[in-house]
Amino acid sequence: MSDKQYAQTGRFMFIIAWLIFFVLLFAFFRYYNQGEKGSYQVEHGTVTITPDAQGHYRIDGYINESPVKFIVDTGASLVAIPQNIAMELNLRGRYQINLQTAGGEVTGSLTRLQQLSFAGFTLNNVKAVIVPSGGDLVLLGMNVLSQFNLSQQDKRLVIKK
């Protein structure tokens, strides 16, 4: 083989190596982003939730027939709705209460939800609290979760009526 052929083969191998690197990088980030979102399945009155990359259980649902994204929080006593979402849903707080959160003490307002639903489950006249924080997730608290059987199987959360 001549020096010219070695140079061409080297360039070809260099290009192939970079292509393989970029394909693997693309596959890694695609897989990583899927894990970040988490997922859930609903079958026969049971919902199974896979955690996101941070270990949180997320599920889509509705408050008064408007779509919201819930995060399951067994440490929250009540359903907690960020103020910006409460405004979008036209919810009004009635009574001020002090709340102890992971970030410290905050003042929220109690409200009642006509309807809350997720994964085919529907609850009516649900107590909730509007919290001053922003965000795009509603905390699904124990006042709702205690009405279901919760268990963990292989890092997945299983919710049954």
PDB file of C-alpha atoms in Angstrom, residues 17-120:
ATOM      1  CA  ALA A  17     -15.250   7.141  14.000  1.00  0.00           C
ATOM      2  CA  TRP A  18     -16.789  10.620  14.269  1.00  0.00           C
ATOM      3  CA  LEU A  19     -20.045   9.430  12.692  1.00  0.00           C
ATOM      4  CA  ILE A  20     -20.270   6.574  15.195  1.00  0.00           C
ATOM      5  CA  PHE A  21     -19.531   9.012  18.031  1.00  0.00           C
ATOM      6  CA  PHE A  22     -22.347  11.365  16.967  1.00  0.00           C
ATOM      7  CA  VAL A  23     -24.840   8.503  16.516  1.00  0.00           C
ATOM      8  CA  LEU A  24     -24.034   7.221  20.019  1.00  0.00           C
ATOM      9  CA  LEU A  25     -24.269  10.745  21.453  1.00  0.00           C
ATOM     10  CA  PHE A  26     -27.671  11.245  19.800  1.00  0.00           C
ATOM     11  CA  ALA A  27     -28.920   7.879  21.107  1.00  0.00           C
ATOM     12  CA  PHE A  28     -27.706   8.665  24.631  1.00  0.00           C
ATOM     13  CA  PHE A  29     -29.494  12.025  24.829  1.00  0.00           C
ATOM     14  CA  ARG A  30     -32.646  10.630  23.292  1.00  0.00           C
ATOM     15  CA  TYR A  31     -32.716   7.846  25.915  1.00  0.00           C
ATOM     16  CA  TYR A  32     -31.808  10.274  28.728  1.00  0.00           C
ATOM     17  CA  ASN A  33     -34.619  12.694  27.822  1.00  0.00           C
ATOM     18  CA  GLN A  34     -37.176   9.882  27.758  1.00  0.00           C
ATOM     19  CA  GLY A  35     -36.198   8.899  31.284  1.00  0.00           C
ATOM     20  CA  GLU A  36     -36.477  12.514  32.405  1.00  0.00           C
ATOM     21  CA  LYS A  37     -40.160  12.672  31.551  1.00  0.00           C
ATOM     22  CA  GLY A  38     -41.280   9.496  33.292  1.00  0.00           C
ATOM     23  CA  SER A  39     -44.327   7.640  32.047  1.00  0.00           C
ATOM     24  CA  TYR A  40     -47.453   5.867  33.205  1.00  0.00           C
ATOM     25  CA  GLN A  41     -49.850   3.140  32.107  1.00  0.00           C
ATOM     26  CA  VAL A  42     -53.501   2.674  32.983  1.00  0.00           C
ATOM     27  CA  GLU A  43     -55.004  -0.825  32.922  1.00  0.00           C
ATOM     28  CA  HIS A  44     -58.155  -2.197  34.581  1.00  0.00           C
ATOM     29  CA  GLY A  45     -58.488   0.527  37.215  1.00  0.00           C
ATOM     30  CA  THR A  46     -54.787   0.492  38.074  1.00  0.00           C
ATOM     31  CA  VAL A  47     -52.220   3.115  37.149  1.00  0.00           C
ATOM     32  CA  THR A  48     -48.509   2.271  37.137  1.00  0.00           C
ATOM     33  CA  ILE A  49     -46.145   5.255  37.105  1.00  0.00           C
ATOM     34  CA  THR A  50     -42.457   5.067  36.170  1.00  0.00           C
ATOM     35  CA  PRO A  51     -40.352   7.773  37.842  1.00  0.00           C
ATOM     36  CA  ASP A  52     -38.600  10.507  35.890  1.00  0.00           C
ATOM     37  CA  ALA A  53     -34.814  11.006  36.034  1.00  0.00           C
ATOM     38  CA  GLN A  54     -35.138  12.793  39.409  1.00  0.00           C
ATOM     39  CA  GLY A  55     -37.255   9.984  40.884  1.00  0.00           C
ATOM     40  CA  HIS A  56     -40.552  11.915  40.787  1.00  0.00           C
ATOM     41  CA  TYR A  57     -43.839  10.361  39.722  1.00  0.00           C
ATOM     42  CA  ARG A  58     -45.686  12.529  37.198  1.00  0.00           C
ATOM     43  CA  ILE A  59     -49.121  12.009  35.698  1.00  0.00           C
ATOM     44  CA  ASP A  60     -51.494  14.012  33.507  1.00  0.00           C
ATOM     45  CA  GLY A  61     -54.908  14.903  34.838  1.00  0.00           C
ATOM     46  CA  TYR A  62     -57.654  17.490  35.037  1.00  0.00           C
ATOM     47  CA  ILE A  63     -58.891  20.067  37.497  1.00  0.00           C
ATOM     48  CA  ASN A  64     -62.431  21.190  36.737  1.00  0.00           C
ATOM     49  CA  GLU A  65     -62.012  19.655  33.255  1.00  0.00           C
ATOM     50  CA  SER A  66     -58.875  21.723  32.464  1.00  0.00           C
ATOM     51  CA  PRO A  67     -55.680  19.746  31.762  1.00  0.00           C
ATOM     52  CA  VAL A  68     -52.877  19.897  34.345  1.00  0.00           C
ATOM     53  CA  LYS A  69     -49.722  17.966  35.135  1.00  0.00           C
ATOM     54  CA  PHE A  70     -49.564  16.356  38.570  1.00  0.00           C
ATOM     55  CA  ILE A  71     -46.574  15.242  40.571  1.00  0.00           C
ATOM     56  CA  VAL A  72     -47.379  12.628  43.229  1.00  0.00           C
ATOM     57  CA  ASP A  73     -46.273  13.952  46.626  1.00  0.00           C
ATOM     58  CA  THR A  74     -46.943  11.749  49.645  1.00  0.00           C
ATOM     59  CA  GLY A  75     -45.345  14.438  51.812  1.00  0.00           C
ATOM     60  CA  ALA A  76     -48.030  16.983  50.902  1.00  0.00           C
ATOM     61  CA  SER A  77     -51.156  16.966  53.073  1.00  0.00           C
ATOM     62  CA  LEU A  78     -53.295  18.666  50.434  1.00  0.00           C
ATOM     63  CA  VAL A  79     -53.398  19.120  46.696  1.00  0.00           C
ATOM     64  CA  ALA A  80     -51.191  22.187  46.139  1.00  0.00           C
ATOM     65  CA  ILE A  81     -51.730  24.393  43.103  1.00  0.00           C
ATOM     66  CA  PRO A  82     -49.198  27.070  42.103  1.00  0.00           C
ATOM     67  CA  GLN A  83     -50.773  30.509  41.931  1.00  0.00           C
ATOM     68  CA  ASN A  84     -50.117  30.919  38.194  1.00  0.00           C
ATOM     69  CA  ILE A  85     -52.027  27.699  37.442  1.00  0.00           C
ATOM     70  CA  ALA A  86     -54.825  28.682  39.853  1.00  0.00           C
ATOM     71  CA  MET A  87     -55.238  31.939  37.926  1.00  0.00           C
ATOM     72  CA  GLU A  88     -55.427  30.045  34.607  1.00  0.00           C
ATOM     73  CA  LEU A  89     -58.074  27.746  36.118  1.00  0.00           C
ATOM     74  CA  ASN A  90     -59.964  30.722  37.576  1.00  0.00           C
ATOM     75  CA  LEU A  91     -59.641  29.362  41.129  1.00  0.00           C
ATOM     76  CA  ARG A  92     -59.953  31.683  44.089  1.00  0.00           C
ATOM     77  CA  GLY A  93     -58.653  31.116  47.576  1.00  0.00           C
ATOM     78  CA  ARG A  94     -61.026  31.670  50.479  1.00  0.00           C
ATOM     79  CA  TYR A  95     -59.039  31.399  53.695  1.00  0.00           C
ATOM     80  CA  GLN A  96     -55.372  32.130  54.335  1.00  0.00           C
ATOM     81  CA  ILE A  97     -53.358  29.350  55.984  1.00  0.00           C
ATOM     82  CA  ASN A  98     -49.703  28.924  56.898  1.00  0.00           C
ATOM     83  CA  LEU A  99     -47.990  25.959  55.286  1.00  0.00           C
ATOM     84  CA  GLN A 100     -44.758  24.205  56.135  1.00  0.00           C
ATOM     85  CA  THR A 101     -42.976  23.254  52.897  1.00  0.00           C
ATOM     86  CA  ALA A 102     -39.570  21.829  52.080  1.00  0.00           C
ATOM     87  CA  GLY A 103     -38.501  25.404  51.314  1.00  0.00           C
ATOM     88  CA  GLY A 104     -39.824  26.835  54.585  1.00  0.00           C
ATOM     89  CA  GLU A 105     -43.070  28.383  55.748  1.00  0.00           C
ATOM     90  CA  VAL A 106     -45.386  30.023  53.196  1.00  0.00           C
ATOM     91  CA  THR A 107     -48.903  31.424  53.271  1.00  0.00           C
ATOM     92  CA  GLY A 108     -51.451  29.833  50.964  1.00  0.00           C
ATOM     93  CA  SER A 109     -55.201  30.032  50.415  1.00  0.00           C
ATOM     94  CA  LEU A 110     -57.659  27.187  50.792  1.00  0.00           C
ATOM     95  CA  THR A 111     -60.011  26.436  47.922  1.00  0.00           C
ATOM     96  CA  ARG A 112     -62.333  23.649  46.775  1.00  0.00           C
ATOM     97  CA  LEU A 113     -62.093  21.933  43.411  1.00  0.00           C
ATOM     98  CA  GLN A 114     -65.363  20.873  41.852  1.00  0.00           C
ATOM     99  CA  GLN A 115     -63.610  17.976  40.179  1.00  0.00           C
ATOM    100  CA  LEU A 116     -60.144  16.433  40.063  1.00  0.00           C
ATOM    101  CA  SER A 117     -59.331  13.502  37.798  1.00  0.00           C
ATOM    102  CA  PHE A 118     -56.344  11.456  36.696  1.00  0.00           C
ATOM    103  CA  ALA A 119     -55.874   8.041  35.065  1.00  0.00           C
ATOM    104  CA  GLY A 120     -59.618   7.439  34.848  1.00  0.00           C
TER     105      GLY A 120
END
